[in-house]
Tab-separated table of C-alpha atoms in Angstrom:
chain	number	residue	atom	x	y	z
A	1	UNK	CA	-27.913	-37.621	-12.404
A	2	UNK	CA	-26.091	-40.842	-11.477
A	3	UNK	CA	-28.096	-40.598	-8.335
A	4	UNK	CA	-31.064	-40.291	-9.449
A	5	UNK	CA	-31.093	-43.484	-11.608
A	6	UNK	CA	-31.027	-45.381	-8.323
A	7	UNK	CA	-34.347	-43.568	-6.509
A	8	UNK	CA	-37.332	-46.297	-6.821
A	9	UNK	CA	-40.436	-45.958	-8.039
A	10	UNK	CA	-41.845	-44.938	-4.466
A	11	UNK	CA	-40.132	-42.206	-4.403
A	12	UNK	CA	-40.828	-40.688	-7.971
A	13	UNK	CA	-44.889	-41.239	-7.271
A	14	UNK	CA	-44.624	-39.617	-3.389
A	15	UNK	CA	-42.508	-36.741	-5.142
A	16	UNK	CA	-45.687	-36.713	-8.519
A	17	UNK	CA	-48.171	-36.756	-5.698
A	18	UNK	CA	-46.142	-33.555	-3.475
A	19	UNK	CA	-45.943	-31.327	-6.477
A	20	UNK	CA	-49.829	-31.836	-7.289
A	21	UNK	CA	-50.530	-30.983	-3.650
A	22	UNK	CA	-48.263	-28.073	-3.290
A	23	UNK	CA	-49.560	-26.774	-6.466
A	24	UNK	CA	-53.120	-26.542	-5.180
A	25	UNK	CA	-51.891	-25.292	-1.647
A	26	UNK	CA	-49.449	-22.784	-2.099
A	27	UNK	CA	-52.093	-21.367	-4.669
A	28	UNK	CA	-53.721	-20.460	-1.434
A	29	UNK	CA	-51.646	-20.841	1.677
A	30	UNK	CA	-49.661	-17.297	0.909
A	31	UNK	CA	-53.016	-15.838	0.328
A	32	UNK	CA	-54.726	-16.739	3.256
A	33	UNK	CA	-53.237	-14.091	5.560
A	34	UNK	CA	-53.989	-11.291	3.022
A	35	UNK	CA	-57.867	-12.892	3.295
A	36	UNK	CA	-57.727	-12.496	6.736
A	37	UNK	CA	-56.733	-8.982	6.927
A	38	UNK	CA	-57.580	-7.253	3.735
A	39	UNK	CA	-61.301	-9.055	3.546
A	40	UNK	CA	-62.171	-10.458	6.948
A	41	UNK	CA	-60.237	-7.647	8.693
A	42	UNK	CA	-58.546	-9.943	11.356
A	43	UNK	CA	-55.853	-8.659	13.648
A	44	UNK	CA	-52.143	-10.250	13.058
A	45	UNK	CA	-52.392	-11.706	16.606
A	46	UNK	CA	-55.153	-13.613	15.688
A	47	UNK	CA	-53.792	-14.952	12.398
A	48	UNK	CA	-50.562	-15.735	14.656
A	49	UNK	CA	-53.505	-17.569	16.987
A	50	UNK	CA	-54.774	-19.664	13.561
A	51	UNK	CA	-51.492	-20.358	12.306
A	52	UNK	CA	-49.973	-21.457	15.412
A	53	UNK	CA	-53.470	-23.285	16.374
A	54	UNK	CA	-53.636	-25.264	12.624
A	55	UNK	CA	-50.130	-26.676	12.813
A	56	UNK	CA	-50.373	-27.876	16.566
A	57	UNK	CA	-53.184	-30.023	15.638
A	58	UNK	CA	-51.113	-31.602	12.585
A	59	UNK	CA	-48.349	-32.110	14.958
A	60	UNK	CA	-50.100	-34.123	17.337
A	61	UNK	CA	-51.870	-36.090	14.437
A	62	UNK	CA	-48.312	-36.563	13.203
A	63	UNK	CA	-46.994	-38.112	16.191
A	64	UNK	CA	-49.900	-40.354	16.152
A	65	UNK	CA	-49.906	-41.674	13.049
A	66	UNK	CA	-46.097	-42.310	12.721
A	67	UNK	CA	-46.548	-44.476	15.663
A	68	UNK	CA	-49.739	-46.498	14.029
A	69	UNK	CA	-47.801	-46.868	10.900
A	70	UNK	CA	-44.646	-48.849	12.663
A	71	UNK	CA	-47.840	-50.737	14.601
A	72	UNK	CA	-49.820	-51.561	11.664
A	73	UNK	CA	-46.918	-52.070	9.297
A	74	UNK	CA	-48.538	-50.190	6.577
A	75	UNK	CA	-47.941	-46.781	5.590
A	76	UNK	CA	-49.716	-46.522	2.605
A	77	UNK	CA	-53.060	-45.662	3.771
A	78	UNK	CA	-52.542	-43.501	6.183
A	79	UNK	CA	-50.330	-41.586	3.563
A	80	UNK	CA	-53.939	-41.971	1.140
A	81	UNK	CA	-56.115	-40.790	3.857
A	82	UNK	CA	-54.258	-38.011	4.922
A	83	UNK	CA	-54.203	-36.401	1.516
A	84	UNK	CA	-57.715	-37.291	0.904
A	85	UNK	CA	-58.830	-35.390	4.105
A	86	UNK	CA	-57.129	-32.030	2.976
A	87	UNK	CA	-58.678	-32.097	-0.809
A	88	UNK	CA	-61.941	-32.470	1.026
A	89	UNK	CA	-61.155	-29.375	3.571
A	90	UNK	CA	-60.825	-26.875	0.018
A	91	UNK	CA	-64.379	-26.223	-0.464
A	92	UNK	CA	-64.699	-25.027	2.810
A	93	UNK	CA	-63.097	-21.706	1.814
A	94	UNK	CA	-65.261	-21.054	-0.904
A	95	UNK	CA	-67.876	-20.193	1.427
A	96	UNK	CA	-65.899	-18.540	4.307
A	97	UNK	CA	-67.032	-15.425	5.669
A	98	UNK	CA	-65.472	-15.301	8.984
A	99	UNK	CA	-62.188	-16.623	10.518
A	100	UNK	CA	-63.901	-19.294	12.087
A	101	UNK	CA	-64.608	-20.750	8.811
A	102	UNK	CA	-60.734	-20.243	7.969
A	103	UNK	CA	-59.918	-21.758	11.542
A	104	UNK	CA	-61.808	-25.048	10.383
A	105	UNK	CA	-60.301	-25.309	6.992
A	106	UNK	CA	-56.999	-24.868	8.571
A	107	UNK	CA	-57.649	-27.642	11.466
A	108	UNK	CA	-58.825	-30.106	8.470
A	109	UNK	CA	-56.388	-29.309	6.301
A	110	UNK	CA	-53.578	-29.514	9.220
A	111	UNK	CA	-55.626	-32.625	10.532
A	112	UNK	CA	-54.852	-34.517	6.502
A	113	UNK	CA	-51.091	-33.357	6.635
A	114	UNK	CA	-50.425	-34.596	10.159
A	115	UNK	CA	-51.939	-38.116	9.052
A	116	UNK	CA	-49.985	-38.377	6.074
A	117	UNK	CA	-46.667	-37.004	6.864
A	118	UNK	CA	-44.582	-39.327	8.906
A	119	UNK	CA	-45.576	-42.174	7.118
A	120	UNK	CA	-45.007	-40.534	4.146
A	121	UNK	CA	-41.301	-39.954	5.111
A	122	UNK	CA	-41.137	-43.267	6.445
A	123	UNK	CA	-42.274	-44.568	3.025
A	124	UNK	CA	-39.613	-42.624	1.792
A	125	UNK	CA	-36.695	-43.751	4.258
A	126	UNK	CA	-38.108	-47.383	3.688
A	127	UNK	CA	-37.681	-47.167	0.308
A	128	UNK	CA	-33.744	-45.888	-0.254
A	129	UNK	CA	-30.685	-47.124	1.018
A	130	UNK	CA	-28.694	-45.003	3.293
A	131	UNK	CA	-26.187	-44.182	1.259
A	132	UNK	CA	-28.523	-42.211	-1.714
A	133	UNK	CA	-31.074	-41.376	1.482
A	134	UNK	CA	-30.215	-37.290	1.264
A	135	UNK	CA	-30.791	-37.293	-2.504
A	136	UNK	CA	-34.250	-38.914	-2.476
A	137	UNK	CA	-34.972	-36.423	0.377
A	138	UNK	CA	-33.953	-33.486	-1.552
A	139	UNK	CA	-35.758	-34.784	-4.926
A	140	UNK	CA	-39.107	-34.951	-2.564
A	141	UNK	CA	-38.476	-31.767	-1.496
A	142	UNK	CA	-37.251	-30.398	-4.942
A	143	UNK	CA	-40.694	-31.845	-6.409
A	144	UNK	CA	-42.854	-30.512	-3.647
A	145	UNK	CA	-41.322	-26.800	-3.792
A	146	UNK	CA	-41.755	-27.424	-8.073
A	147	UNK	CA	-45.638	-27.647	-7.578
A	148	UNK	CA	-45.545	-24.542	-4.933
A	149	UNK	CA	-43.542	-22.580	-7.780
A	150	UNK	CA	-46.493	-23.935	-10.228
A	151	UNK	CA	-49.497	-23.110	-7.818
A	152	UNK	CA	-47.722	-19.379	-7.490
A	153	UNK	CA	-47.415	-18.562	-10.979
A	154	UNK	CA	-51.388	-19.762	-11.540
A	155	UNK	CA	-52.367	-17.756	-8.111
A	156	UNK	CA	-50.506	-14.579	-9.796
A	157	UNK	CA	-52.278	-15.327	-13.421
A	158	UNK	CA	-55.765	-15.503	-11.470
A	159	UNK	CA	-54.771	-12.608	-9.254
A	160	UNK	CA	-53.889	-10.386	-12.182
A	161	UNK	CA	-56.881	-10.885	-14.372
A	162	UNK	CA	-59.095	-10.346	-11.845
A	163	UNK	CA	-57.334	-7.013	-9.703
A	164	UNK	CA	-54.602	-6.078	-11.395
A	165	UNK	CA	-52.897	-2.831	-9.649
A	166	UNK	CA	-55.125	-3.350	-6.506
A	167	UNK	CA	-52.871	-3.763	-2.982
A	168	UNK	CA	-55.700	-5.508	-1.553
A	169	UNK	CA	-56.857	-8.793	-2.133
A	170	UNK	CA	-60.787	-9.363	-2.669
A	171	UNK	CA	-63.328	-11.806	-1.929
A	172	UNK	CA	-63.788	-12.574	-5.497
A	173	UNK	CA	-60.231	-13.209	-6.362
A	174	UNK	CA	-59.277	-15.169	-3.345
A	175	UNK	CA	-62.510	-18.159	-4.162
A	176	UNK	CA	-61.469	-18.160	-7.874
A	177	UNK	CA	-58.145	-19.077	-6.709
A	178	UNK	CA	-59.955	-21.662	-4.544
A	179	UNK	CA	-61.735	-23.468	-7.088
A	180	UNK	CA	-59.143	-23.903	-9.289
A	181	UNK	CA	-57.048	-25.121	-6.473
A	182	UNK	CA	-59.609	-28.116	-6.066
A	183	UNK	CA	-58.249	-29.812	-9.472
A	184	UNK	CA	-54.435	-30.755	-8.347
A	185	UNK	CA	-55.742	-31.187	-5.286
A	186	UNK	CA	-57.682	-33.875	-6.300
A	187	UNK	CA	-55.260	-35.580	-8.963
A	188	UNK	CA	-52.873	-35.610	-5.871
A	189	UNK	CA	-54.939	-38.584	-4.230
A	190	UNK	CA	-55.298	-40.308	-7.059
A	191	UNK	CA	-51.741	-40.586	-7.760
A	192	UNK	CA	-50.534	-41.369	-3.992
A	193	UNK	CA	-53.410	-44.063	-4.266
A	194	UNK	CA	-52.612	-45.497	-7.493
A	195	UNK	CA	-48.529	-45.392	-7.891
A	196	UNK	CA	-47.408	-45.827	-4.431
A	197	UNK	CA	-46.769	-49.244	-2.820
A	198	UNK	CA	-46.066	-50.610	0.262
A	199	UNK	CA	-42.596	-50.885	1.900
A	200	UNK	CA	-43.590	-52.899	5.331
A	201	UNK	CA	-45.168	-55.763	6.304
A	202	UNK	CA	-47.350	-56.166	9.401
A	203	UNK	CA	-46.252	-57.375	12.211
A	204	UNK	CA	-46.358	-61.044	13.824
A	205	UNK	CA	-48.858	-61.426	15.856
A	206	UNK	CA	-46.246	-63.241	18.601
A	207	UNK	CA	-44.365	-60.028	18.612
A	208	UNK	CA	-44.973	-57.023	20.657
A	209	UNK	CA	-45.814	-53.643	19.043
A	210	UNK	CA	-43.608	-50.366	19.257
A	211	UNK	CA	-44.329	-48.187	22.148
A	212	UNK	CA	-45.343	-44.457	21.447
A	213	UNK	CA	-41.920	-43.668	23.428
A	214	UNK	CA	-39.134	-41.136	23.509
A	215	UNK	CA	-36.544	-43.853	25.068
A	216	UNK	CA	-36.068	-46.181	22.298
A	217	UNK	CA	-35.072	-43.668	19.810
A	218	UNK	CA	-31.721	-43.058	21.187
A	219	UNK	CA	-29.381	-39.883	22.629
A	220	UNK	CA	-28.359	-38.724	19.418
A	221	UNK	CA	-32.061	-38.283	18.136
A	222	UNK	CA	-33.297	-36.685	21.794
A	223	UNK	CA	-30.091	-34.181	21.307
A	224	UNK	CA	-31.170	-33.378	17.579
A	225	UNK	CA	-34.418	-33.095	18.913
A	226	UNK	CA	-34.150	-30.319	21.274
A	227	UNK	CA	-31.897	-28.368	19.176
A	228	UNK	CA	-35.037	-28.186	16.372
A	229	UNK	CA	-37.173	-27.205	19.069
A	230	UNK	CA	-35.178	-24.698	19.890
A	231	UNK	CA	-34.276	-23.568	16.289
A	232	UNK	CA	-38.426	-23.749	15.503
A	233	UNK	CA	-39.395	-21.074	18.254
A	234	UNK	CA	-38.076	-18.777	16.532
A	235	UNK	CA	-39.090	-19.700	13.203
A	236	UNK	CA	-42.621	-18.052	13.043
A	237	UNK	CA	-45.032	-18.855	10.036
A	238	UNK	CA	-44.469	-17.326	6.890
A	239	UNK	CA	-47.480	-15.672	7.126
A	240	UNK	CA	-45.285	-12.742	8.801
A	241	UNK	CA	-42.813	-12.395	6.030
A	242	UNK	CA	-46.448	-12.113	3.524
A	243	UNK	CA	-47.304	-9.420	5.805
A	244	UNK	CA	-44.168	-7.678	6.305
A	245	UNK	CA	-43.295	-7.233	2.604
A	246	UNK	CA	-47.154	-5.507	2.117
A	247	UNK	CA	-46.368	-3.454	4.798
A	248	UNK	CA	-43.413	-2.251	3.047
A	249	UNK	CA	-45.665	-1.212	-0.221
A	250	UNK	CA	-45.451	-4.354	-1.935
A	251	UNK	CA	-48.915	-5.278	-4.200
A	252	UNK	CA	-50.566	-8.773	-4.265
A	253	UNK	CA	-49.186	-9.589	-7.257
A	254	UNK	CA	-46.024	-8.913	-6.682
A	255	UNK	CA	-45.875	-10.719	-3.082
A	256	UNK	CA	-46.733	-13.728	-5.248
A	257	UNK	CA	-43.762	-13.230	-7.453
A	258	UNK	CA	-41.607	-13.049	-4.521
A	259	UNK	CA	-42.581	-16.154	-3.303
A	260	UNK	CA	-42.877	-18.086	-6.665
A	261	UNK	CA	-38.750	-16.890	-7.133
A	262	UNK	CA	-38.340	-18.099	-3.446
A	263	UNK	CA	-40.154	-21.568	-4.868
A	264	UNK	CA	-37.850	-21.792	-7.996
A	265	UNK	CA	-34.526	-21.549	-5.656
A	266	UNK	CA	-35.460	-23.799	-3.401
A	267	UNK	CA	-36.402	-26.543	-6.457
A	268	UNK	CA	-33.597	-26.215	-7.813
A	269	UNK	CA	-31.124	-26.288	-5.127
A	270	UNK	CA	-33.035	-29.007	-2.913
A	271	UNK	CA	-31.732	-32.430	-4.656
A	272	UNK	CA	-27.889	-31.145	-5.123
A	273	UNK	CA	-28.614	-30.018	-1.002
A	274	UNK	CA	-29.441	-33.466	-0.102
A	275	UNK	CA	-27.014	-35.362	-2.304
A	276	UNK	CA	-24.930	-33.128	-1.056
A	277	UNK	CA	-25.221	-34.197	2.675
A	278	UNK	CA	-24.682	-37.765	1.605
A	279	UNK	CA	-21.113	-37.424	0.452
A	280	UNK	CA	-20.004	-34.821	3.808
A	281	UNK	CA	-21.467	-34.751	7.517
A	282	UNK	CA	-25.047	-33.490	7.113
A	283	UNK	CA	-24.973	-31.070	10.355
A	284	UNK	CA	-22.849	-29.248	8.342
A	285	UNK	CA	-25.292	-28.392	5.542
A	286	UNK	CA	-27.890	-28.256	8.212
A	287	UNK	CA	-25.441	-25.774	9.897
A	288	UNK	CA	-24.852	-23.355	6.923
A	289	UNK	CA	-28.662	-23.162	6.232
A	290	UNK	CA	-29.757	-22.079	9.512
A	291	UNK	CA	-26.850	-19.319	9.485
A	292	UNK	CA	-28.455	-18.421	6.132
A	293	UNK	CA	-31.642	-18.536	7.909
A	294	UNK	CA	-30.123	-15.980	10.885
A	295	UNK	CA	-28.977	-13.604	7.913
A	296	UNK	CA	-32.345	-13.476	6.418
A	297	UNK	CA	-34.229	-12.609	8.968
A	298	UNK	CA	-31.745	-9.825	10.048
A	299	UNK	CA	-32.802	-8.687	6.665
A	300	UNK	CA	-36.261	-8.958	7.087
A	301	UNK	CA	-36.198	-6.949	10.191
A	302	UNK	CA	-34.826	-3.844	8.264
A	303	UNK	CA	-35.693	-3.900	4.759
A	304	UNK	CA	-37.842	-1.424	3.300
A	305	UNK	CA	-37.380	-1.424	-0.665
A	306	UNK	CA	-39.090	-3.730	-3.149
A	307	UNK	CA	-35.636	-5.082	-4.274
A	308	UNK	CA	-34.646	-6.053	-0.365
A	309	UNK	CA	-37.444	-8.593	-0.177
A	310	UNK	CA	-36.755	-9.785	-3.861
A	311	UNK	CA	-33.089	-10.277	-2.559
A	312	UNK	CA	-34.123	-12.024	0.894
A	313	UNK	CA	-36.561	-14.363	-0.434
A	314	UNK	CA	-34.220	-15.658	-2.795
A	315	UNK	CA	-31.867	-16.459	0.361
A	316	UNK	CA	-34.871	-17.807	1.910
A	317	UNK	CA	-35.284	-19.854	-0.655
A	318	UNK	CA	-31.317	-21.739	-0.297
A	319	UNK	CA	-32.154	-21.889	3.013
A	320	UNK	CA	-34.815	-24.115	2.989
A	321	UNK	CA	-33.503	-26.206	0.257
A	322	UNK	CA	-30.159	-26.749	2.621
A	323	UNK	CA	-32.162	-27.968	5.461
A	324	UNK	CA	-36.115	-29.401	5.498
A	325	UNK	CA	-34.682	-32.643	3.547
A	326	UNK	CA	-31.168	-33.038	4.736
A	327	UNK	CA	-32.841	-32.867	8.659
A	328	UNK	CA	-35.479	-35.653	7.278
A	329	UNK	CA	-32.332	-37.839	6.465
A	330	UNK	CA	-30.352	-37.278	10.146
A	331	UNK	CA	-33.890	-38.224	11.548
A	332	UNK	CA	-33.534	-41.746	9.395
A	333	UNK	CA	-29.964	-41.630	10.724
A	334	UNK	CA	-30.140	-41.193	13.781
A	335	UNK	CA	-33.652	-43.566	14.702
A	336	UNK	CA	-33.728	-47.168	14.542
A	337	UNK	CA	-35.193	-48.765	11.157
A	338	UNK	CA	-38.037	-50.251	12.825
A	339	UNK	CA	-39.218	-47.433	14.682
A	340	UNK	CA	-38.642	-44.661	12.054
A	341	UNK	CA	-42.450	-44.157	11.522
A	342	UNK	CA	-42.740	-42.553	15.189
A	343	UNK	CA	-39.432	-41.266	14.918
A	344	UNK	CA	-40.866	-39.229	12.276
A	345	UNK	CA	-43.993	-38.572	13.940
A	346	UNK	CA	-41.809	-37.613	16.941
A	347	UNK	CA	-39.797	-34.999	15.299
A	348	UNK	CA	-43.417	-33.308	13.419
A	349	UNK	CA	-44.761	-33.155	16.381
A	350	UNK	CA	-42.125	-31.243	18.058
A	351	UNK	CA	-41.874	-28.639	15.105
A	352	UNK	CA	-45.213	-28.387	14.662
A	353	UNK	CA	-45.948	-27.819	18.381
A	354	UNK	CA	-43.462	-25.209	18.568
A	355	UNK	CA	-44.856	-23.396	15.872
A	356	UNK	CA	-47.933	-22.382	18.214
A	357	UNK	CA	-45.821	-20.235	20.336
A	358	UNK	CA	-43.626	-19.227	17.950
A	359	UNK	CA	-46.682	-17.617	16.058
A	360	UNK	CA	-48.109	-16.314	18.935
A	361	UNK	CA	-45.053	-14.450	19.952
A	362	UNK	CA	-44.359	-13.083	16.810
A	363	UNK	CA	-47.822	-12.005	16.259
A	364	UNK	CA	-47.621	-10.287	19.746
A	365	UNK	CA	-43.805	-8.801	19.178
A	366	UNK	CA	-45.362	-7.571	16.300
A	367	UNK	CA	-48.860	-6.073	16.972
A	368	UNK	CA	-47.264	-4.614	20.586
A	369	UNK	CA	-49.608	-6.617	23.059
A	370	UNK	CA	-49.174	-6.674	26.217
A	371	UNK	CA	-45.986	-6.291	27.506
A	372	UNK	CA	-44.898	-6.430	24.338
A	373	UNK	CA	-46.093	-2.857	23.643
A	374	UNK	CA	-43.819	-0.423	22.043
A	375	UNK	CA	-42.266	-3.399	19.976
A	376	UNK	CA	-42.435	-2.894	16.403
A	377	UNK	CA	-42.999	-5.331	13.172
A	378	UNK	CA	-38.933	-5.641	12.673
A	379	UNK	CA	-38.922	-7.693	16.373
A	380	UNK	CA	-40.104	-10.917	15.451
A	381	UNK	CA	-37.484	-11.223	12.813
A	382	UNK	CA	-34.849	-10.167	15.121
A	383	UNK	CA	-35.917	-12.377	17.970
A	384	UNK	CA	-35.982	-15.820	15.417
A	385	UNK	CA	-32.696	-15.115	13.849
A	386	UNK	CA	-30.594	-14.876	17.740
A	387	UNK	CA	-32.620	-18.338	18.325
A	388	UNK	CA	-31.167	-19.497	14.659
A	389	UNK	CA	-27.467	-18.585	15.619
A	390	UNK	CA	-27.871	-20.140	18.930
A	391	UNK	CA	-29.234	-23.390	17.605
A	392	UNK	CA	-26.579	-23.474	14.889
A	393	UNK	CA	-24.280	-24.016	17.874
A	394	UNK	CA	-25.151	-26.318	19.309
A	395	UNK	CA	-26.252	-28.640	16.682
A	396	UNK	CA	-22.514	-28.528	15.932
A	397	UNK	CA	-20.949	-28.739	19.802
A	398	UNK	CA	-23.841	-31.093	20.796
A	399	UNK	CA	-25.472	-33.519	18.342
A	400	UNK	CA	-23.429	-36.446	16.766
């Protein structure tokens, strides 16, 4: 609690402004692959294909505007704009009837986060000192998974009153979800716009901008760098753990309240995670989470009773609270303070690029294309969790 006295107003508005947005996404984002296939009737390669597709274009918009933010000297904006652009992209499902229309929401909706999110963690870097960095980190990350536990329990109210009992989603239920989705959505721009202020000032004009380079950001970042690359192609959306857990019998509903338990973990867990990392090395947190990660995916590859999945996506959940913000501190770590903006933008990019061919080959493993035929739905899961133990390794022999 100590801790948390010292985190600045910047940090309590970005973290306001997360949990209004993940409330109105995860209201749909876990629902999206069930409207693909139970409604649309799209193959799992192709939702691989749309997943993998959406977060490549955030990734490059992310290294982009990391970069611009450092240039400019102003963060702020970009962080405005980029949530502005997704609240805009939500009406676009409520008249989808093909995957097309799905593709585009995705691509807008990737094209806002990928705006907003490195300078967004910048702002957030900017605006802690080093020593209380992995706690404001983990209270981000605590507040955004808070509004995806929020959005799930209101998805799961909608989705019972309209189908309860029914395995497959409809039409219906899936744009009532959508329009209700719109209101946090919205309240989530005017909260980033109002309570958030700046943390750098622009540049002189005698002084020369930052380059969009690799070099400047040092060995230790490059090193740290390739091992979440590595880590990431294996770590396919979670669209396949939706799918795998209806495959095993599991109703809408009660894929929802999976995922909503797998929120509340990971909320409460993320801040003691990150403050966590600031009093011992943070590869080792980083460390234990992605040998979490390697155990749960095991699991995924062979469970086949409701309780297994309950189980796993608690785990899932203290995985992610142990890593996404204690690796957004070693990125402030590790880059130099007035490049952090496209260190950030850097390190989304990579992730997020990774993520198309990690889709892609899990959607393949999985559907049996190719010369993948034969393989079966427990594949994917086997293939990321080798990559997890592998990258566990070396972040510990290699990066430092």
């Amino acid at each position: 609690m100590n801790r948390l006295t010292r985190v600045p107003r910047n940090i309590w508005a970005l973290s306001l402004t997360s949990f209004l947005r993940d409330v109105a996404s995860e209201m749909l984002v876990h629902l999206l692959p069930l409207f693909l296939a139970n409604v649309l009737g799209v193959r799992t390669s192709l939702i691989g294909l749309i997943e993998g597709v959406s977060e490549t274009t955030a990734s490059l918009m992310k290294l982009y505007s990391g970069w611009l933010s450092d240039k400019l000297g102003r963060r702020k904006e970009l962080t405005v704009g980029g949530y502005g652009v997704a609240a805009l992209a939500l009406p676009l499902l409520l008249i989808a009837r093909s995957w097309p229309a799905v593709l585009l929401y995705r691509f807008l909706d990737r094209l806002g986060k990928g705006v907003r999110t490195a300078p967004r963690d910048a702002l957030i870097a900017d605006s802690i000192t080093p020593e209380h960095r992995g706690a404001a980190f983990g209270l981000h990350r605590a507040a955004d998974t808070g509004g995806a536990f929020v959005g799930l329990l209101l998805a799961m109210l909608l989705v019972w009153r309209t189908q309860l009992g029914q395995l497959q989603l409809s039409a219906e239920t899936f744009r009532t979800v959508v329009a209700w989705a719109l209101i946090p959505a919205a309240l989530a721009v005017m909260v980033v716009a109002l309570g958030v202020r700046e943390t750098v000032k622009p540049r002189p004009k005698d002084t020369q901008p930052p380059r969009l380079s690799l070099h400047n950001l040092g060995r230790p970042f490059h090193r740290l760098l390739i091992v979440v690359i590595l880590f990431t192609l294996g770590n396919s959306a979670d669209a396949f753990l939706v799918l795998r857990a209806q495959r095993a019998g599991a109703s809408v509903i009660l894929v929802l309240a999976m995922i909503a338990g797998f929120n509340l973990v990971y909320s409460l867990l993320a801040t003691p995670a990150g403050a966590l990392s600031d009093r011992v090395d943070r590869r080792g947190v980083v460390i234990g989470g992605w040998l979490l990660y390697a155990l749960v995916y095991l699991g995924f590859a062979w469970a086949g009773q409701t309780w297994h999945f309950w189980l796993l996506y608690g785990l899932y959940g203290v995985y992610y609270a142990m890593t996404e913000g204690v690796v957004k501190a070693l990125v402030a770590d590790f880059a130099p303070a007035e490049q952090r903006g496209t260190a950030y933008g850097v390190y989304h990019a990579a992730v997020g690029l990774t993520a198309l061919p990690a889709s892609v080959i899990a959607g393949m493993l999985w559907q049996g294309v190719g010369p993948w035929t034969g393989f079966g739905p427990a594949v994917p899961f086997l293939f990321g969790g080798g990559l997890a133990l592998i990258a566990a390794l070396l972040l510990w022999v290699w990066v430092s």
